[in-house]
């Protein structure tokens, strides 16, 4: 099935009908159809699938009689399991300017996850799976044709530090080079890279000013509310930032999503999220200093490059020679794995983030 068969909004629904198109075989995803009863009654919906679309009882009865499948909306959920688009920061943090973080949709979704993740209820498990599959579908659509570079790093990097500022400059440079930055969508290094992408279309001094504003709330601990509000203060001052992607997870719900990723694909299943982030980083992956999670990501990415299971190997750049050769010596193992393999010309170890853009360009051009 192609994405052209999907309808994601009321405007798309109306446009299909206005153009004389059919609803047969369509996938209508999370569209309120209560005001479109006549259209549903007057058109064939055979083989169509309605995912979370509110409609009047007579319309629902008719489309079922046509042979369509109807997955009804699920009441009392803090998230839409059928959603057709990625999240925005404003959506996840709705109300943050006047309410504590704990009352935002993001926090309420995490609370729901905490209540249901271990209860053994197949319905809750199904809802999580439906949601995550919808997010994967939305990511595929959003990133189609994009040159995506992943920037991996942990949450411990604090605002106001030199490492945070350097990672932000890296995100800005990669975005200005025409790449789409994708991160794990959380705090620390992930936020810094998304911030840099956000600052890419702005005058250079804007990033330095933004870093100063953010430094007043260095970390999401002890207050996610203060940390998030500082980010939205920056966004309000510079409302027209650049595009990037964040792919966080409610599995690590104590780590809130950052507000500088303009498009957010948030998952319940962390394994699906991590594999999807790496698989979509088609222009390469940059690994900043990190701990166990970053080490895992290095070798999760190395495996398909080693076997060429996703096609030609993609660039991998490890940043900070001392960290990756002495503190956590992942580089010697990665280099040994790469010997006599096509991936050997697509890996590099550099000393600083300033070397990354040029190295990435060189690796991308390697035979």
Short mmCIF file of N, CA, C and O in Angstrom, two decimals, residues 3 138-148 263:
data_model
loop_
_atom_site.label_atom_id
_atom_site.label_comp_id
_atom_site.label_asym_id
_atom_site.label_seq_id
_atom_site.Cartn_x
_atom_site.Cartn_y
_atom_site.Cartn_z
N UNK A 3 1.42 5.52 0.48
CA UNK A 3 0.89 6.57 1.33
C UNK A 3 -0.16 7.41 0.62
O UNK A 3 -0.93 8.13 1.28
N UNK A 138 4.29 7.96 10.21
CA UNK A 138 4.42 9.41 10.08
C UNK A 138 5.88 9.82 9.87
O UNK A 138 6.17 10.76 9.11
N UNK A 139 6.81 9.14 10.52
CA UNK A 139 8.23 9.44 10.32
C UNK A 139 8.65 9.14 8.88
O UNK A 139 9.38 9.93 8.26
N UNK A 140 8.21 8.02 8.35
CA UNK A 140 8.54 7.68 6.96
C UNK A 140 8.05 8.77 6.01
O UNK A 140 8.76 9.17 5.07
N UNK A 141 6.85 9.24 6.24
CA UNK A 141 6.29 10.28 5.38
C UNK A 141 7.04 11.60 5.56
O UNK A 141 7.35 12.30 4.59
N UNK A 142 7.35 11.96 6.81
CA UNK A 142 7.99 13.24 7.07
C UNK A 142 9.42 13.30 6.54
O UNK A 142 9.88 14.37 6.13
N UNK A 143 10.10 12.17 6.53
CA UNK A 143 11.52 12.17 6.17
C UNK A 143 11.78 11.66 4.75
O UNK A 143 12.94 11.51 4.37
N UNK A 144 10.74 11.42 4.01
CA UNK A 144 10.92 10.92 2.64
C UNK A 144 11.78 11.89 1.83
O UNK A 144 11.48 13.08 1.73
N UNK A 145 12.89 11.38 1.30
CA UNK A 145 13.77 12.19 0.47
C UNK A 145 14.76 13.05 1.23
O UNK A 145 15.63 13.68 0.62
N UNK A 146 14.68 13.08 2.56
CA UNK A 146 15.58 13.92 3.35
C UNK A 146 16.93 13.22 3.55
O UNK A 146 17.00 11.99 3.61
N UNK A 147 17.98 14.00 3.65
CA UNK A 147 19.30 13.50 4.02
C UNK A 147 19.44 13.66 5.52
O UNK A 147 19.70 14.75 6.02
N UNK A 148 19.24 12.58 6.23
CA UNK A 148 19.14 12.62 7.70
C UNK A 148 20.47 12.20 8.32
O UNK A 148 21.02 11.14 7.98
N UNK A 263 9.84 18.50 14.94
CA UNK A 263 8.97 17.36 14.69
C UNK A 263 9.42 16.23 15.61
O UNK A 263 10.60 15.88 15.63
#
